[in-house]
C-alpha angles and dihedrals in degrees: 000000000000119000118243116250093248091063096056097078091053092053089048091053092051092050092048091049091050091050092048094046098043095082089052092047091049090048091049091049090049091049091052096050102031094093121062116231089247109024093193099040095121095045111108118228136201123261106251122191121194134184124243091279097046097262114146114254097175145310141213125220119260119259091260091057096255128128094231115151119209110272120274126210093216126077118191111247096233093053093044092053093046092047095050092045092051102036111023119005092179094048094125092046105052132063100233100302128062108201093190091056091049093050091045091049092048093053091045093052092047091049093049094042090229140060107283099151133024101198091222119154122222088257091055090048090053088055090049091050090053091053104047093161094055118108128240096244128135089252092054089050090056090048090051090053092051093047091046090059088051089049090054091051092053103038133044121241091255091051091051090051089050091051092051093047090050099050108027115117117246102183134289111009094332115116127174133024098268094051091046092050092054096041097047104028105021098235144075121288089242088071098049117139120222091260092050093046091050092049092053092044093059097036100080087057088065109003094176090070091076093072114099112256094017109110093302088159087062090052091050091049091052091048094048093048089053091048090053088055089050088054091048090053090057093240092126138020129246094259093053089046092052091049091047097054089046091060112104123235116257118269124213115343113279123234114257120246111279107175092131100045099158095041091052091046092053094047092048086064100042098035104023115181095012135116105237122196108203133187091247119129103220095206092050090044091057094046093048090046091053090048092051092048092049093052091042090058088059098042095051089069087064094049094263105128106165131062131170135181138186130191120196132187106235093205096056105017089233120144109243097182131015121185105175092186140339113277096194090107097032093163089072113098089224092061089071091061113099098223093178091068097033120103110248134171107279100215108188097331094108096054095096090059092053089049090051093045092055093045093050092047092051093238092118139025120223097258102023116144117255126192115257103185136116109289137177118210102187093310096325106114111178121199135188122255089250091053088231134107132223098201093223128011134176113256092238091053091046088056094046092049092039093229111186102204096057089044091056090048089052091052090049088054094048098039129243095245092048091050092048090055089046092055093046090053088049090058109272110140097176099076095095101140127083114275089244089066091058099040120168091327087076090092094048100054099287089131134055125240138179121240093225093051096044092048088052089051090055089047087053090060089060094038094051092048090053094044093242094150100204093114094079135234097293095055101131103209112074106137108105094206091053093048092051093051090051095057094035092055094044094053087067094057107149110158121173091249094048122125120254109288090213088071090065101034091113093058128093115256114285130193104218143164135192133205136190122192124226112283095019097276102128130035119190135186123174125175136179138195131174090278109026144035119200126190127189130185126188130183140079124307087215091062093245114152130227129198089223093056106110126142097235096039099047113017093029098065091046089051093055092042089058093045088051088063093053124083114268111257133203118254121253115277115245116261091244132027113259111269096018106144107146111117092217095055110131093231091049095070094047101040111026148305134254116250139174107246127190109249094216101042102027089226130115110295116261124203089261098053111112100197126037137172130207108243135174108236134173114278092249090054090080088077093050124114121296115230108277097182102075111080136168112253127185109230138177122266092269091046093233097111134040125224133214089221136009119277133177110302095011122126140183122259127186104230131189105235126175124201112271097257093049091043091052092066099026093060091057094064099028108059089172090066109104103175120181119350114238117272114264109251091230090060102094094180120061116236093224095248098105115081136159131223133188115244093185135051099030122219114287093356119157114225132199112199112203117217120252123253092266091053096254121131116274129231136235123223115220119205128202130196110222120180090211105041093185092066117099116248125198119211128211130181107202101312096335121102111228103182141265137279136203128195094348107053105199127123130193120207143149112237122192126238113288140045122330141179118217116199131188123192123187127214091264092058099254115136143191128197136191132189121217141157133225117215 
């Protein structure tokens, strides 16, 4: 349909209006989109690590080589006042561009015949800082002005000040107020004096003036003129002004704090370019670092070059101090290695967790006897550090003395795979191989652990007991009674290689454990109180061993030195109030139960046990093993002989009797142990109590017999445990008779290469056999 003639002028007016308005619409659109949402998004920043209170622990340079801290929203008042007074007195009055300043600058430049003032506002300078590749042409100046107005519409004045303070150049590779404050004055910008604030306010105007020997008098003159303006504004008094202008300019840039070198280094990889607030206490970090360096100076004389320490708050799980390695000899390549987060052989440091796992499961009571005799687990034959055996030892004592043979037996009871899962749930991330790879050696250092993780696991014992909750849902130790026994036993640690207890008598009680890896390559000491957990590792990052490297002699003293710098803490409260014995007590159901425990075996009392004690045990402990060692024995009237059957005047006694192999060693260190009385000669039939057991060789062991000095073949010496030593025992190797023994039941012989069966038969006809092989 054709339009009527009267409508054509109206269409023409609309078109003309659109043409006239389009430049303004385009300009408005350009104004809206000319400024990126984050003008400095692509600018790399340094990694900055702070302690729990915001104190700088260390920093790493940005990827472009600049010391440029991540932006901060806060600008110190002194610096803000000095900056505005020097750069843009009408900052809070304009909207990004100050026409009067531009006109004044233009006349000044014409009068001087050169550029002496740019007339740029702080907002325009922020735009220039965000476009470092832009030229300094008249067109660029106009664009800066436009973008500055957009900046003002998007950001508040305080935010614009913060952007300038974060990205202004301060000479060399120092960018931003915070980095400049640390590099030139050695402290945070929040502690700037008037002289320091004025220096940094004028410096971006001519950052090259900061360099020694380069017109530093000019820099001081600029600073002092600004300080006189500060005085004129009434922001300071004459005395403060006089002191301020007397302050010298900074010399060469100062090194940044670096008291947590390895922690900062780690975070610069995982959180590069960020500002990270940690749980570290800077003052404690410095003290612990000094302690580690002091001990490292001593250890290095013994060939022990590396030392690490970690302190954890048991209430929060936060790391309060982290010394990845001693820096006293920082020129050593090994000093760069963060030992605290490096997997190292654990030695005996995991034994308390196995003890706790068995207690909580109900497979063991706190003081239950464990065998400590020579054993052979498919070729794996553990031995104690002392190379001796106790025969039988309470589980708590085995933990305190760090005996290896009972520990391996405990792991056999609990299961290697179960214990691996237990440790993983407790926080160990280094157990990456199948459990079959670790085997029973897992508890003796056959696995690797990190100092920071293991210290956190010990902190978890305290945290779980105090219901702190930071350990997470999968934390495996939850039974309060178990947790209390763990710390209560460890506070009595008194190993033969332990340092003198008198040195630590002034300290609060500490539950602690040491560990030394095979070959003397790793020494551990970890301790815990109700408030703190401290872990120490000593050794060589290279893996080199040292004969002086023992947990209690190297890591132990450092551990107590660190604890000595921590506030004394109260000991853990017992799981039940003293004297509580009512089964319906509220605490009883949540913390433990009372049980009758055999005094000799530490196991649940059987009907034959003669002495028992009332003991609080974990709930699951009620299903643990009943004492098997007390048995009824028919004896003569005087009790000195046992009988195969009752006779006139005889009676039954319940006697504590260990198996022969356990008895063999137990009797040596327990003279009070009586065992079975000798069999009455008139008893022609044995009562079945007397048995024999081979001490050496163990079943299925493989033996290598070294030749003698003259080249002849050597011998092996077999040993037999016999409850009645005075009885005669006859020895046979395969089908060959070797001889007989009385009282001391040992036999020397020279077996050939191959498999053999050694048999011993006593005078009563009872026998024992063992199979072994000679390679």
